[in-house]
Coordinates of C-alpha atoms in Angstrom, one line a residue:
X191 CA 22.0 51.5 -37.7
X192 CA 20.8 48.0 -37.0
X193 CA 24.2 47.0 -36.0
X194 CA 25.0 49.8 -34.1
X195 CA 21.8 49.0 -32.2
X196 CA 22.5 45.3 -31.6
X197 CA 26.2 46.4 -30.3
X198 CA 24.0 49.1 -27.7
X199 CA 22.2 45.9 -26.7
X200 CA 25.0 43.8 -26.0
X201 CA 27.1 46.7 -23.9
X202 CA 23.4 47.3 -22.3
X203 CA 22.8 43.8 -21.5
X204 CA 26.7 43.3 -20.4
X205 CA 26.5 46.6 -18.0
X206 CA 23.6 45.2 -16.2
X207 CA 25.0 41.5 -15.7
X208 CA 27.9 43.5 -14.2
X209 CA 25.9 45.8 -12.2
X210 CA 24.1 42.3 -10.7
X211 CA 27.4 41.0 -9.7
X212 CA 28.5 44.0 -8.4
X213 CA 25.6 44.9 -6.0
X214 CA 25.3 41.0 -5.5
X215 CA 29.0 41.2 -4.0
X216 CA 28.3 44.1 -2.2
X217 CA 25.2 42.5 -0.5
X218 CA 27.6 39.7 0.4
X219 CA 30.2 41.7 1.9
X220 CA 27.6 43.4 4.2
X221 CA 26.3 40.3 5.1
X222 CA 29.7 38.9 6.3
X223 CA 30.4 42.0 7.7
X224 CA 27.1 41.6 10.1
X225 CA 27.7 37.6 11.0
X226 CA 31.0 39.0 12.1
X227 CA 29.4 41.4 14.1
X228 CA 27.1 39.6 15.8
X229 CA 30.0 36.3 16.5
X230 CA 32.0 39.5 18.5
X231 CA 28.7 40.6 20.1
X232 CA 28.3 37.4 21.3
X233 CA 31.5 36.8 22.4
X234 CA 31.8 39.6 24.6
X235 CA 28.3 39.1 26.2
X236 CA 29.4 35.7 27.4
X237 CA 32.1 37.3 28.8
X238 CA 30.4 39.6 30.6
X239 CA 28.1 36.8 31.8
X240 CA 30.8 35.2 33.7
X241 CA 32.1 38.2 34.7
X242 CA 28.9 39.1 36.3
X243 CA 28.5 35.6 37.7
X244 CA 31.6 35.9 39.6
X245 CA 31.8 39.5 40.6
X246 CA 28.1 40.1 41.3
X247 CA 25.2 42.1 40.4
X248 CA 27.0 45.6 40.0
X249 CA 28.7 44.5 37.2
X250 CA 25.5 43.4 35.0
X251 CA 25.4 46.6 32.5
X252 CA 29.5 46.3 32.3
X253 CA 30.6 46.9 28.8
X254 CA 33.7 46.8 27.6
X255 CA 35.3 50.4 27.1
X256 CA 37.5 53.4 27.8
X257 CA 34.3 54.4 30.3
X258 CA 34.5 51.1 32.3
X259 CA 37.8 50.8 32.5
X260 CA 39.3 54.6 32.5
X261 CA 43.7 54.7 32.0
X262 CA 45.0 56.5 34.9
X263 CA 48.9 57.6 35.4
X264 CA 50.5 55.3 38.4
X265 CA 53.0 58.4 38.6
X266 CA 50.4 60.9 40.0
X267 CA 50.1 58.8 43.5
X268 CA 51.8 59.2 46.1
X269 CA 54.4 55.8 47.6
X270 CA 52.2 54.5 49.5
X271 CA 49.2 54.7 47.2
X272 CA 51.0 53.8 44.6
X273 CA 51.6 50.2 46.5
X274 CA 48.3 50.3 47.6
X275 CA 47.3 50.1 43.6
X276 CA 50.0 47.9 42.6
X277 CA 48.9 44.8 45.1
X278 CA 44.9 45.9 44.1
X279 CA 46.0 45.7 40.4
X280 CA 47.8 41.9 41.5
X281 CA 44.8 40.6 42.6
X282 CA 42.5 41.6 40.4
X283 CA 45.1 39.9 37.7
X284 CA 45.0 37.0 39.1
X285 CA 41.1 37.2 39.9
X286 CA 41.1 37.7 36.3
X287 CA 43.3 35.0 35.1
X288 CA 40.9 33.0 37.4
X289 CA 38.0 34.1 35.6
X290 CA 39.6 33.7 32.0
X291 CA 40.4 30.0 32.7
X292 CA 37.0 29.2 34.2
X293 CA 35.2 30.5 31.0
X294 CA 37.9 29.1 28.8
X295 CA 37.5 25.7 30.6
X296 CA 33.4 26.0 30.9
X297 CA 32.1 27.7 27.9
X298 CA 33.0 25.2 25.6
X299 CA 31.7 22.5 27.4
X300 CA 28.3 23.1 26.7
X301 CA 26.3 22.8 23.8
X302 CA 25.3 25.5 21.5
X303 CA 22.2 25.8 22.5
X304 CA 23.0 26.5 26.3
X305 CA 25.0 29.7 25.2
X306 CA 23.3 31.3 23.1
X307 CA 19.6 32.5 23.0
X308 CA 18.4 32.1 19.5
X309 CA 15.5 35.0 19.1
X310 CA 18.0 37.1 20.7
X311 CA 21.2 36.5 17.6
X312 CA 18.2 36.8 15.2
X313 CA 17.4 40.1 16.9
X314 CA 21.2 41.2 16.5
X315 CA 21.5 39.9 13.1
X316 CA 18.7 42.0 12.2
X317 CA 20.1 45.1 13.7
X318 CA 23.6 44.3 11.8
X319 CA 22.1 44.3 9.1
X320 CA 20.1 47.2 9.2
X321 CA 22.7 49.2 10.0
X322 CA 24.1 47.4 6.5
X323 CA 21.5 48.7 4.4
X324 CA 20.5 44.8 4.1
X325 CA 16.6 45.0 4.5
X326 CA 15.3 41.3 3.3
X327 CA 14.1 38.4 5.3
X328 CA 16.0 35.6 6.1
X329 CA 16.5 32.4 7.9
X330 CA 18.7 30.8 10.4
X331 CA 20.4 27.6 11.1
X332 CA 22.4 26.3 14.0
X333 CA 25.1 23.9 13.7
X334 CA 27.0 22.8 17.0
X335 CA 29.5 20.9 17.5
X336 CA 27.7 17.4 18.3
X337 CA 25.6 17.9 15.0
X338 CA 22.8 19.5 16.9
X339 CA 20.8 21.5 14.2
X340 CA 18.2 24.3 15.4
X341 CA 16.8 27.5 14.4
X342 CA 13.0 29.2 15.5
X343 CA 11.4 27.8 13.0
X344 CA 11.1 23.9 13.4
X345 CA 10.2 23.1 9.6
X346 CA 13.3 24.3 8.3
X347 CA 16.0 23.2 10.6
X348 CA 14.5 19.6 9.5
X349 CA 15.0 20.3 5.9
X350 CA 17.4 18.5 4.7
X351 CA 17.4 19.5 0.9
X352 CA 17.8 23.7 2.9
X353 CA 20.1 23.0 4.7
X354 CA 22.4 21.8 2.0
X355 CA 22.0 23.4 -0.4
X356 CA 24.2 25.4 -1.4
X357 CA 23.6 29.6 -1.2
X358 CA 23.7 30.2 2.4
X359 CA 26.5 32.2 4.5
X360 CA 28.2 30.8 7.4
X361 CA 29.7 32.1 10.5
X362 CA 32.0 30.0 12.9
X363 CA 30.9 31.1 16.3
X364 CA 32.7 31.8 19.5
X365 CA 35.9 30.7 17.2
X366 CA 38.2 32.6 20.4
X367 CA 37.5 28.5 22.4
X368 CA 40.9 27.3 22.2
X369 CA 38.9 23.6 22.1
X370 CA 39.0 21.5 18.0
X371 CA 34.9 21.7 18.9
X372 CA 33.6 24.2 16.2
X373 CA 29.6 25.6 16.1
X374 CA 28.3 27.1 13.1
X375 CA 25.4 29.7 12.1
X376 CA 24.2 29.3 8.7
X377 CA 21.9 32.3 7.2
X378 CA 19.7 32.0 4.2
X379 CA 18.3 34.9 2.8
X380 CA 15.2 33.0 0.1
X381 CA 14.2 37.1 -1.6
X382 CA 17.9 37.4 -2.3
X383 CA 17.8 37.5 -6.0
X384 CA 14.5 39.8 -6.1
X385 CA 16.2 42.2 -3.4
X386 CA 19.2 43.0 -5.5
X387 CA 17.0 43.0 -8.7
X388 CA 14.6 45.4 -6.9
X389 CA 17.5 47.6 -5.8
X390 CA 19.1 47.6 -9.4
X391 CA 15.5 48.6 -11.1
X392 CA 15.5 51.9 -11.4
X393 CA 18.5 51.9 -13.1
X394 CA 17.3 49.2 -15.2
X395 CA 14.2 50.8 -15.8
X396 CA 15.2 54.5 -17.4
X397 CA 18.0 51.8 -19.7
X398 CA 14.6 49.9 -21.2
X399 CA 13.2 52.7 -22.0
X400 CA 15.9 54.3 -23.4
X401 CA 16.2 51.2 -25.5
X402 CA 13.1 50.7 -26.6
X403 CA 13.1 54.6 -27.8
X404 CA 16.2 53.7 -29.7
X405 CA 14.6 50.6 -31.2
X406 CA 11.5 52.8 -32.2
X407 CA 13.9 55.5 -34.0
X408 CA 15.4 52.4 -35.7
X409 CA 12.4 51.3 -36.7
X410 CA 10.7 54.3 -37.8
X411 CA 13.7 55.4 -39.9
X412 CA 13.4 51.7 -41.5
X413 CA 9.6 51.7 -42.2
X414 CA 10.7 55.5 -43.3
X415 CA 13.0 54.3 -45.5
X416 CA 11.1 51.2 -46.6
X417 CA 8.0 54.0 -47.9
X418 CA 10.3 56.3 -49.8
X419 CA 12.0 53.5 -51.9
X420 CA 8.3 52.6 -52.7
X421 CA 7.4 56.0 -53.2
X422 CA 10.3 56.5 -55.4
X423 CA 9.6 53.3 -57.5
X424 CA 5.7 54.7 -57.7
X425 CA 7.3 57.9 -59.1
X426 CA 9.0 56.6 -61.7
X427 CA 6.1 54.3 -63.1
X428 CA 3.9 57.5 -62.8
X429 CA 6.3 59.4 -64.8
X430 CA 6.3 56.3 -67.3
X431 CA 2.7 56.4 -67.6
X432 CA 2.0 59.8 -67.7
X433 CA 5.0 59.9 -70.7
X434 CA 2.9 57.3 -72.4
X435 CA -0.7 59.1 -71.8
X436 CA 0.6 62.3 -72.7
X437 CA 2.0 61.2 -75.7
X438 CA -0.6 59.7 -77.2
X439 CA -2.9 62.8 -77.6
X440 CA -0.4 65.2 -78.5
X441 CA 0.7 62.8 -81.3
X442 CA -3.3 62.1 -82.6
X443 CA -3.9 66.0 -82.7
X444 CA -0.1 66.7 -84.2
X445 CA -1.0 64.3 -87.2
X446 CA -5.0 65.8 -87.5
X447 CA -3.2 69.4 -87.6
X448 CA -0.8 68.6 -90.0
X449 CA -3.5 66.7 -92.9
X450 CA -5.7 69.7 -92.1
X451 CA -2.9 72.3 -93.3
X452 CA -1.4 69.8 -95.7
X453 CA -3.1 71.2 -99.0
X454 CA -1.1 68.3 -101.1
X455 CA -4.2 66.2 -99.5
X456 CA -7.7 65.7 -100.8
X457 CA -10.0 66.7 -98.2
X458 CA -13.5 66.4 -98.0
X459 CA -16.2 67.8 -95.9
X460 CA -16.3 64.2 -94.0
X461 CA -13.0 64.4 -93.6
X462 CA -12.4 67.7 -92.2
X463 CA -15.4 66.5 -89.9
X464 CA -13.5 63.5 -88.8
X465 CA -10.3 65.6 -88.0
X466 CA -12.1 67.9 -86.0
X467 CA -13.5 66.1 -84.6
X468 CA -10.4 63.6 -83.9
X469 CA -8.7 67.1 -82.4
X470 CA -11.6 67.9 -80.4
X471 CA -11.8 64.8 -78.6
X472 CA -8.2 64.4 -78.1
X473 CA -8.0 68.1 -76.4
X474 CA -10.8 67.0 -74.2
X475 CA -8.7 63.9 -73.1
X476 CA -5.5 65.8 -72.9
X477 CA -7.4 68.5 -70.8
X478 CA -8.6 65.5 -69.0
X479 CA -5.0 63.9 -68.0
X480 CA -4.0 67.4 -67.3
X481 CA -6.4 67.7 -64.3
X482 CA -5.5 64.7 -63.1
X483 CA -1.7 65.5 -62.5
X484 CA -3.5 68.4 -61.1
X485 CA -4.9 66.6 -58.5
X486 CA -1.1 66.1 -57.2
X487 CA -1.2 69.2 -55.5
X488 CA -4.7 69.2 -54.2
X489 CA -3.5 65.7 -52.6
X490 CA -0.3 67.6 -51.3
X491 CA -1.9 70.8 -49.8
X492 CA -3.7 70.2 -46.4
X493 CA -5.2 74.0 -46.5
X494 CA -7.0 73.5 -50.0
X495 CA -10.6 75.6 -50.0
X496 CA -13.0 73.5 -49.5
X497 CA -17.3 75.3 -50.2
X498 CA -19.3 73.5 -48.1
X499 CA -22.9 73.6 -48.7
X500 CA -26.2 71.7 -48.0
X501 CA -26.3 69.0 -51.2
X502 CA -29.1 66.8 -52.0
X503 CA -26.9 63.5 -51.9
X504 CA -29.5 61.6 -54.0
X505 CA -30.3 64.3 -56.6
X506 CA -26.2 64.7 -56.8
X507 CA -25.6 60.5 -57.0
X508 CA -29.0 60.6 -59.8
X509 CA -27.2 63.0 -61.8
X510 CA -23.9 61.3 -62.0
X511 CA -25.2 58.3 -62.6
X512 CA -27.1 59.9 -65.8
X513 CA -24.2 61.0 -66.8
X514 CA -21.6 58.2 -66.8
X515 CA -24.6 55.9 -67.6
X516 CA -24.0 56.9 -71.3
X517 CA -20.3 55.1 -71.1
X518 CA -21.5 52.0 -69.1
X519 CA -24.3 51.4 -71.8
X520 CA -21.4 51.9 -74.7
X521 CA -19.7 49.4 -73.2
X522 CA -23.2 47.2 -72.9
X523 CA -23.6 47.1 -69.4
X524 CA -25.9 48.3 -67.2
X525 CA -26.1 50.5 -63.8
X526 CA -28.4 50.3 -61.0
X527 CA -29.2 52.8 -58.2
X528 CA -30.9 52.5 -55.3
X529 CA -31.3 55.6 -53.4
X530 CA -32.7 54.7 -50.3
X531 CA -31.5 57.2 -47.6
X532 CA -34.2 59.2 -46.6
X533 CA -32.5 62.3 -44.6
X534 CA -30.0 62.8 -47.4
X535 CA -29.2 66.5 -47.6
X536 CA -25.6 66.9 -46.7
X537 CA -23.4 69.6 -46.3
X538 CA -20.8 69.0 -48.8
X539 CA -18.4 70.1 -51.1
X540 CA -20.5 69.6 -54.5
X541 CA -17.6 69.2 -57.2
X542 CA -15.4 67.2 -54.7
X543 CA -17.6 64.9 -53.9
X544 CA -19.3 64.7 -57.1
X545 CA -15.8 63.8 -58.2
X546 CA -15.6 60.7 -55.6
X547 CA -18.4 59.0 -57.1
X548 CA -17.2 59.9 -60.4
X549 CA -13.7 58.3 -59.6
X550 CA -15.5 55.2 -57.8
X551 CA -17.6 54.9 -60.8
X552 CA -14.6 54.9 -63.6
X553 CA -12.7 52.3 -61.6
X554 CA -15.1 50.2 -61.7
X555 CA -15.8 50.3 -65.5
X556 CA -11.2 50.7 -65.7
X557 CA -11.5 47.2 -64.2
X558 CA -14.2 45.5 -65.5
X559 CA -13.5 41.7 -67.1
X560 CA -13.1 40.9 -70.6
X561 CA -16.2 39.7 -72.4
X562 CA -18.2 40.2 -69.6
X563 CA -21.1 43.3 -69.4
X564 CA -20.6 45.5 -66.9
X565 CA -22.6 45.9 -63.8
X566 CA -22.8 48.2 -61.5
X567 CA -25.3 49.4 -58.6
X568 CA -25.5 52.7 -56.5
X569 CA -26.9 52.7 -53.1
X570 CA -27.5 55.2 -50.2
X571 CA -29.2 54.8 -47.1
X572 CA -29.1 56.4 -43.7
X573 CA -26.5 54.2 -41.2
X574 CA -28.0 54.6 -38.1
X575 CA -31.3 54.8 -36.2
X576 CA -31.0 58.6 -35.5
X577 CA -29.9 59.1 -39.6
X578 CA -27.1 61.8 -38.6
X579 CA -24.8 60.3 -41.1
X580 CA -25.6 58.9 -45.0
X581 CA -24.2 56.4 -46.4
X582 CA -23.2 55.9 -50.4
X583 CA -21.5 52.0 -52.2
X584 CA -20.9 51.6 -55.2
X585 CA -20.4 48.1 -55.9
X586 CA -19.2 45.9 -59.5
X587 CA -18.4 42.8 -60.9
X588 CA -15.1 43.3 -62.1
X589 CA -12.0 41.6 -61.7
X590 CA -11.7 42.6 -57.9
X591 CA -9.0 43.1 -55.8
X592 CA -7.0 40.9 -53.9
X593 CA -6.2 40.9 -50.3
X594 CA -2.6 42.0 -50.4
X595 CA -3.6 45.2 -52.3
X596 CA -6.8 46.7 -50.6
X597 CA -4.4 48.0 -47.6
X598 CA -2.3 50.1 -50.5
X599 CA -4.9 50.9 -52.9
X600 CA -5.4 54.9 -51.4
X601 CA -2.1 55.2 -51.4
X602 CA -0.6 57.8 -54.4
X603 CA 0.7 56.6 -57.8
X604 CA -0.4 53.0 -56.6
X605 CA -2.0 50.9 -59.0
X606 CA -3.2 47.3 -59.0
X607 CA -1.5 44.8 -61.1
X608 CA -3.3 43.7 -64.4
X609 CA -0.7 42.0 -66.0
X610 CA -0.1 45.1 -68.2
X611 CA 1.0 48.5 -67.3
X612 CA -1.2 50.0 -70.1
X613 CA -4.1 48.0 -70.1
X614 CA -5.8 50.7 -67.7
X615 CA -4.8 53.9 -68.2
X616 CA -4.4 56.3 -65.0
X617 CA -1.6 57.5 -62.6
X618 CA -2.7 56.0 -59.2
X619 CA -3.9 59.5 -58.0
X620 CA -7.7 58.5 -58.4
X621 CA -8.5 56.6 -55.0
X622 CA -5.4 58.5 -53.1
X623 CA -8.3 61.6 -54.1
X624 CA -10.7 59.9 -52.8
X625 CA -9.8 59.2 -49.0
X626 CA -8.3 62.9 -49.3
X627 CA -11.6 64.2 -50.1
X628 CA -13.9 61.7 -47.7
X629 CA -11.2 62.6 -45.0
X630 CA -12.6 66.4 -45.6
X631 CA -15.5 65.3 -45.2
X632 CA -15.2 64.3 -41.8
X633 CA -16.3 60.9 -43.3
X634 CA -14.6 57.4 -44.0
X635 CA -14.5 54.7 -46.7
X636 CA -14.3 51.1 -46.3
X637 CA -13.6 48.4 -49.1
X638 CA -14.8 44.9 -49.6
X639 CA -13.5 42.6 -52.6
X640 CA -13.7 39.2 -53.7
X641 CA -10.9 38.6 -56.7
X642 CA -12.9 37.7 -60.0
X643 CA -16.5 38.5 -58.2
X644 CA -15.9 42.5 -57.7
X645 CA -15.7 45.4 -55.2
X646 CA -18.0 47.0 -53.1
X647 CA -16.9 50.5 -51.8
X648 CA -18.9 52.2 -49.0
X649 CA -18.6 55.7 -48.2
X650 CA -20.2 57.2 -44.6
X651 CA -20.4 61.2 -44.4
X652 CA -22.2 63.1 -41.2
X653 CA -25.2 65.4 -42.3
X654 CA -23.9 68.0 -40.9
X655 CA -20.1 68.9 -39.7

């Protein structure tokens, strides 16, 4: 994909080079096409300007076609007016030849500037090329043949670094003078570069975008791909673990069934005790695991039933806390809660989020440090001045989290590195539960941790949805 991408680039990026050249040399064709045009224009008007200098006024607005000059047949006269026209048609040839070798002899003479009027060629040069399609500003120099450079505007017919440089298009004028003295019009056009640009970007344009949607495909299917090879590699080391935590129960109550039934063995009352109770306890955990793989499909389906109700958020956190403070004071440490909030009846889903702060509260003891007591302290409060929303942490001092992990811990069958796949038991389902279930609650969850000094989670839900 990536290098069928970077091959679409290159034939991109080589179609619009090509397309530059290929307007650019259609601009220059039109604009040779136009100097041409306006050298003939100005020929013929000097020609009509003698013309009308030797012939008088009548022949001002002469121009030179069919009209002014109409073919007619010698052989429809009659003898005598056929004469007539023959010697008319004499003189006027040699009136003319008269006339051709005056402005052959005089025109060349003078300098460039006495023939031609230079607002007037940059008038016809503009109508050229408009009638082009060449619509850009530009600049012109005259050259004549005694070195004479001019052009309507002063400051650059004196700039020697514009005039050459190179860039410009030239035009020998009134090259019909049969004299070696040449005169030259130089044009300039300084937006050339953005006016071809400009006319190629549209085209351009929808071939950017079309890129950059390709690029974004590419992408996505990359990050896609990246995800599910992660996903894939999380699947496998929750199938390892839940193997492992599985096993372990089913084994403990095998063996407790088997010396219960086993009358070759001496049992006595403690003893039968201490299997029961040994199978009890290991059903409970089983039973516990279970519901936890459970938890897969609650994760997966978006339309679970949710029984939202108004909750008492402190009475709810006080009797969690009473709960699970049994296990934190077996392990000798201590838990703290300070239940502030003072609107703090919520309309919630009472086992689901009962379960958040039972699941914040297990991590925390899961990754507590070795040797050290535990502590941990519950807060609410209301966020805001109007107290629409409430706000629960539970913070520790455990091992904490570092800062390459806290963007991946929510994510399923994730678990943080502890150096041994074992050491804490779970499947990486337990926090992935617990954005699914703040999500519900229209709220959201925020984590701050210091590696070796602990984690603070904060948890903000509205009052009311």
């Amino acid at each position: 994909m990536m290098l069928s991408f970077i091959v679409l680039l290159g034939v991109q990026l080589q179609y619009s080079i090509e397309l530059f050249h290929i307007t650019e040399s259609d601009f220059d064709e039109s604009v040779t096409r136009s100097l041409y045009q306006v050298n003939k224009i100005l020929e013929e008007e000097e020609m009509l300007f003698y013309i009308n200098e030797a012939y008088g006024k009548e022949t001002a607005d002469m121009t030179l076609d069919s009209d002014t000059f109409p073919l007619v047949s010698i052989g429809t006269l009659s003898t005598v007016q056929q004469r007539a026209e023959k010697e008319t048609i004499a003189r006027r040839k040699v009136m003319f030849t008269e006339l051709a070798m005056r402005w052959f002899n005089q025109a060349p003479r003078k300098t460039l500037r006495e023939r031609i009027d230079v607002s007037h060629v940059e008038e016809l040069l503009e109508r050229e090329l408009h009638n082009n399609k060449v619509e850009t500003p530009f600049k012109i120099v005259f050259i004549d043949f005694e070195g004479d450079v001019f052009s309507s505007d002063s400051v650059f017919s004196l700039s020697d670094s514009l005039i050459n440089t190179k860039g410009y298009y030239s035009q020998m004028l009134f090259n019909g003078d049969y004299s070696h003295r040449v005169n030259f019009m130089r044009v300039w056009f300084p937006e050339k570069r953005r006016y071809i640009l400009q006319s190629i970007a549209p085209i351009n344009f929808f071939s950017v975008v079309s890129i950059l949607m390709l690029f974004s495909v590419l992408v996505s299917a990359i990050v896609l791909m990246i995800r599910q090879r992660r996903l894939t590699e999380s699947k496998t080391d929750f199938m390892h673990n839940l193997t492992h935590e599985l096993k372990t129960p089913i084994s403990s109550i095998s063996l407790a069934s088997q010396m219960l039934s086993d009358d070759s063995v001496a049992k006595s009352d403690k003893m039968r005790k201490h299997l029961t109770s040994v199978i009890s306890d290991e059903t409970k955990r089983l039973s516990f695991q279970v519901e936890k793989v459970l938890q897969i499909s609650l994760l997966e389906n978006e339309s679970s039933i949710m029984n939202f109700k108004p909750v008492d958020i402190n009475q709810m956190v006080t009797s969690v806390v009473e709960n699970f403070g049994i296990k934190v004071l077996g392990s000798k440490g201590s838990i703290e809660s300070a239940l502030e909030a003072q609107k703090c009846v919520a309309e919630v889903d009472e086992l689901h989020f009962s379960n958040i702060v039972y699941n914040l509260l297990d991590n925390a003891v899961k990754y507590s440090k070795d040797g050290e007591p535990i502590r941990l302290k519950v807060r609410t409060w209301n966020k805001n001045e109007r107290k629409n929303t409430i706000s629960l942490s539970i913070e520790d001092n455990g091992i904490g989290i570092s800062s390459d992990q806290i963007s991946k811990i929510f994510d399923k069958f994730h678990r943080v590195p502890t150096g041994n796949i074992h050491k804490v038991r779970g499947f990486g389902l337990g926090l992935a539960y617990v954005k699914k279930m703040v999500i519900k609650h229209k709220g959201k969850i925020t984590v701050e941790s210091t590696p070796s000094v602990g984690t603070k989670f904060e948890i903000t839900i509205p009052l009311k949805h």
